[in-house]
XYZ file of N, CA and C in Angstrom:
300
model
N -7.876 13.741 -43.441
C -7.443 15.101 -43.735
C -6.359 15.042 -44.817
N -6.481 15.885 -45.841
C -5.471 15.879 -46.899
C -4.258 16.721 -46.495
N -3.236 16.707 -47.353
C -1.974 17.380 -47.033
C -2.147 18.878 -46.852
N -2.942 19.511 -47.696
C -3.149 20.951 -47.594
C -3.855 21.310 -46.292
N -4.869 20.564 -45.939
C -5.586 20.836 -44.685
C -4.657 20.682 -43.484
N -3.821 19.651 -43.491
C -2.871 19.442 -42.389
C -1.893 20.606 -42.298
N -1.417 21.088 -43.434
C -0.491 22.217 -43.446
C -1.175 23.480 -42.922
N -2.386 23.739 -43.377
C -3.099 24.958 -42.985
C -3.510 24.962 -41.513
N -3.577 23.811 -40.884
C -3.957 23.735 -39.471
C -2.800 24.090 -38.533
N -1.579 24.165 -39.075
C -0.422 24.524 -38.246
C -0.479 25.989 -37.825
N 0.198 26.291 -36.745
C 0.391 27.687 -36.346
C 1.365 28.334 -37.328
N 1.229 29.621 -37.566
C 2.171 30.305 -38.448
C 3.538 30.428 -37.774
N 4.579 30.442 -38.574
C 5.943 30.518 -38.061
C 6.865 31.038 -39.152
N 8.067 31.447 -38.777
C 9.080 31.894 -39.732
C 10.026 30.727 -39.963
N 10.014 30.203 -41.176
C 10.845 29.024 -41.462
C 12.243 29.406 -41.942
N 12.522 30.680 -42.146
C 13.844 31.103 -42.604
C 13.991 30.915 -44.099
N 14.390 29.729 -44.520
C 14.596 29.407 -45.936
C 13.455 28.508 -46.404
N 12.455 29.072 -47.088
C 11.289 28.267 -47.459
C 11.608 27.116 -48.416
N 12.567 27.298 -49.298
C 12.908 26.209 -50.221
C 13.500 25.040 -49.446
N 14.402 25.328 -48.529
C 14.991 24.271 -47.701
C 13.904 23.602 -46.864
N 12.994 24.381 -46.288
C 11.935 23.844 -45.434
C 11.053 22.882 -46.225
N 10.633 23.299 -47.437
C 9.780 22.422 -48.247
C 10.547 21.216 -48.761
N 11.828 21.392 -49.056
C 12.642 20.246 -49.482
C 12.726 19.209 -48.370
N 12.891 19.682 -47.143
C 12.912 18.760 -46.001
C 11.589 18.017 -45.870
N 10.482 18.713 -46.121
C 9.167 18.062 -46.062
C 9.038 17.011 -47.158
N 9.619 17.299 -48.315
C 9.568 16.347 -49.423
C 10.382 15.101 -49.103
N 11.600 15.297 -48.606
C 12.473 14.149 -48.338
C 12.021 13.343 -47.128
N 11.347 14.001 -46.183
C 10.848 13.257 -45.024
C 9.503 12.599 -45.313
N 8.967 12.866 -46.507
C 7.705 12.283 -46.949
C 6.521 12.710 -46.077
N 6.648 13.882 -45.442
C 5.558 14.360 -44.607
C 4.378 14.829 -45.456
N 4.644 15.711 -46.416
C 3.620 16.199 -47.335
C 4.212 16.179 -48.741
N 4.450 15.021 -49.322
C 5.202 14.965 -50.588
C 4.535 15.710 -51.747
N 3.240 15.570 -51.916
C 2.571 16.239 -53.041
C 2.557 17.749 -52.856
N 2.237 18.188 -51.658
C 2.205 19.614 -51.358
C 3.609 20.217 -51.456
N 4.612 19.469 -50.998
C 5.998 19.950 -51.055
C 6.461 20.101 -52.502
N 6.115 19.132 -53.369
C 6.492 19.243 -54.775
C 5.865 20.488 -55.400
N 4.591 20.716 -55.100
C 3.912 21.886 -55.644
C 4.550 23.171 -55.123
N 4.840 23.231 -53.833
C 5.453 24.423 -53.248
C 6.826 24.688 -53.865
N 7.619 23.642 -54.059
C 8.945 23.811 -54.665
C 8.825 24.277 -56.111
N 7.819 23.785 -56.827
C 7.594 24.258 -58.196
C 7.315 25.757 -58.204
N 6.445 26.201 -57.332
C 6.097 27.628 -57.280
C 7.256 28.485 -56.788
N 7.964 28.010 -55.778
C 9.062 28.797 -55.220
C 10.262 28.896 -56.166
N 10.365 27.983 -57.108
C 11.516 28.017 -58.017
C 11.242 28.822 -59.284
N 10.072 29.419 -59.410
C 9.774 30.292 -60.548
C 10.592 31.572 -60.381
N 11.302 32.000 -61.430
C 12.089 33.236 -61.311
C 11.207 34.426 -60.930
N 11.740 35.294 -60.095
C 10.976 36.443 -59.610
C 10.827 37.521 -60.670
N 11.636 37.475 -61.706
C 11.544 38.481 -62.764
C 11.303 37.796 -64.098
N 10.956 38.584 -65.064
C 10.717 38.044 -66.401
C 11.944 38.218 -67.295
N 13.086 38.532 -66.714
C 14.297 38.801 -67.505
C 14.666 37.589 -68.358
N 14.638 36.379 -67.795
C 15.007 35.189 -68.559
C 14.064 34.981 -69.737
N 12.778 35.185 -69.506
C 11.798 35.022 -70.574
C 12.026 36.073 -71.653
N 12.236 37.317 -71.241
C 12.470 38.383 -72.214
C 13.739 38.123 -73.012
N 14.756 37.608 -72.355
C 16.011 37.294 -73.048
C 15.781 36.188 -74.083
N 14.992 35.183 -73.719
C 14.701 34.097 -74.655
C 13.963 34.618 -75.881
N 12.969 35.503 -75.667
C 12.251 36.063 -76.808
C 13.164 36.935 -77.664
N 14.083 37.640 -77.035
C 15.006 38.485 -77.776
C 15.900 37.634 -78.675
N 16.419 36.542 -78.125
C 17.257 35.632 -78.917
C 16.431 35.017 -80.040
N 15.194 34.647 -79.722
C 14.321 34.076 -80.744
C 14.061 35.060 -81.866
N 13.877 36.316 -81.520
C 13.616 37.349 -82.533
C 14.844 37.561 -83.413
N 16.023 37.435 -82.841
C 17.239 37.568 -83.636
C 17.395 36.377 -84.578
N 16.950 35.211 -84.130
C 17.060 34.002 -84.953
C 16.025 34.011 -86.076
N 14.807 34.397 -85.751
C 13.722 34.406 -86.737
C 13.480 35.842 -87.167
N 14.292 36.297 -88.081
C 14.141 37.668 -88.589
C 13.083 37.684 -89.686
N 12.832 38.849 -90.236
C 11.857 38.965 -91.323
C 12.259 38.137 -92.538
N 13.557 37.893 -92.680
C 14.038 37.163 -93.844
C 14.200 35.660 -93.584
N 13.970 35.236 -92.346
C 14.129 33.824 -92.010
C 12.855 33.260 -91.393
N 11.725 33.812 -91.737
C 10.469 33.431 -91.098
C 9.957 32.060 -91.512
N 10.540 31.426 -92.513
C 10.040 30.128 -92.958
C 10.816 28.952 -92.354
N 11.678 29.206 -91.374
C 12.410 28.129 -90.708
C 11.441 27.249 -89.934
N 11.731 25.963 -89.876
C 10.879 25.059 -89.095
C 11.150 25.262 -87.606
N 10.211 24.844 -86.774
C 10.393 25.021 -85.328
C 11.588 24.212 -84.824
N 11.852 23.044 -85.430
C 13.018 22.247 -85.019
C 14.323 22.964 -85.342
N 14.378 23.614 -86.507
C 15.573 24.359 -86.893
C 15.789 25.551 -85.971
N 14.717 26.252 -85.639
C 14.812 27.405 -84.732
C 15.305 26.955 -83.363
N 14.702 25.887 -82.847
C 15.099 25.366 -81.528
C 16.569 24.953 -81.529
N 16.979 24.228 -82.565
C 18.376 23.780 -82.652
C 19.325 24.967 -82.727
N 18.955 25.972 -83.486
C 19.801 27.156 -83.630
C 19.962 27.898 -82.308
N 18.872 28.068 -81.584
C 18.925 28.781 -80.302
C 19.730 27.980 -79.279
N 19.487 26.671 -79.206
C 20.223 25.834 -78.253
C 21.708 25.819 -78.597
N 22.027 25.656 -79.871
C 23.431 25.628 -80.292
C 24.117 26.955 -79.993
N 23.438 28.064 -80.297
C 24.004 29.384 -80.010
C 24.263 29.585 -78.527
N 23.326 29.128 -77.705
C 23.483 29.249 -76.259
C 24.668 28.417 -75.774
N 24.791 27.213 -76.298
C 25.917 26.356 -75.891
C 27.256 26.944 -76.331
N 27.263 27.597 -77.490
C 28.492 28.257 -77.945
C 28.866 29.403 -77.002
N 27.879 30.208 -76.604
C 28.134 31.334 -75.696
C 28.654 30.863 -74.346
N 28.228 29.681 -73.916
C 28.656 29.152 -72.615
C 29.908 28.288 -72.730
N 30.556 28.330 -73.891
C 31.791 27.565 -74.150
C 31.609 26.064 -73.941
N 30.452 25.558 -74.331
C 30.186 24.126 -74.221
C 30.424 23.409 -75.549
N 30.844 24.162 -76.560
C 31.111 23.579 -77.877
C 32.602 23.664 -78.130
N 33.204 22.529 -78.444
C 34.630 22.472 -78.767
C 34.799 22.876 -80.231
N 35.455 24.017 -80.466
C 35.601 24.552 -81.825
C 36.308 23.565 -82.753
N 37.347 22.918 -82.251
C 38.082 21.976 -83.101
C 37.200 20.801 -83.517
N 36.411 20.314 -82.577
C 35.503 19.203 -82.866
C 34.434 19.633 -83.875
N 33.947 20.863 -83.745
C 32.944 21.386 -84.668
C 33.513 21.527 -86.075
N 34.717 22.049 -86.200
C 35.357 22.200 -87.515
C 35.545 20.831 -88.150
N 35.977 19.859 -87.370
C 36.164 18.489 -87.894
C 34.848 17.898 -88.367
N 33.804 18.138 -87.616
C 32.469 17.667 -87.987
C 32.001 18.280 -89.293
N 32.224 19.573 -89.455
C 31.803 20.264 -90.673
C 32.617 19.817 -91.893
N 33.873 19.466 -91.670
C 34.703 18.981 -92.787
C 34.223 17.629 -93.308
N 33.686 16.831 -92.406
C 33.183 15.506 -92.813
C 31.978 15.680 -93.678
């Protein structure tokens, strides 16, 4: 019997916190493949807000006048901008880098 069949043969129950329940199954090695898949699905954001925000930032980066940027440049610009917004970039270090 495979992992899915073993899981489906159980009686239904309320596990409370499904992420914790599947994590316990993963760490106990009871159904490792099924647990990994369940955790992947359960960790998908319930809304599309993050995706919409990413597209919005991308649209601001790639305007009508900057459409010829390479994908590496676009990616670097978005990542750098995000790190700046989260205060992960030391301004003094950046200024020193640019002076070099």
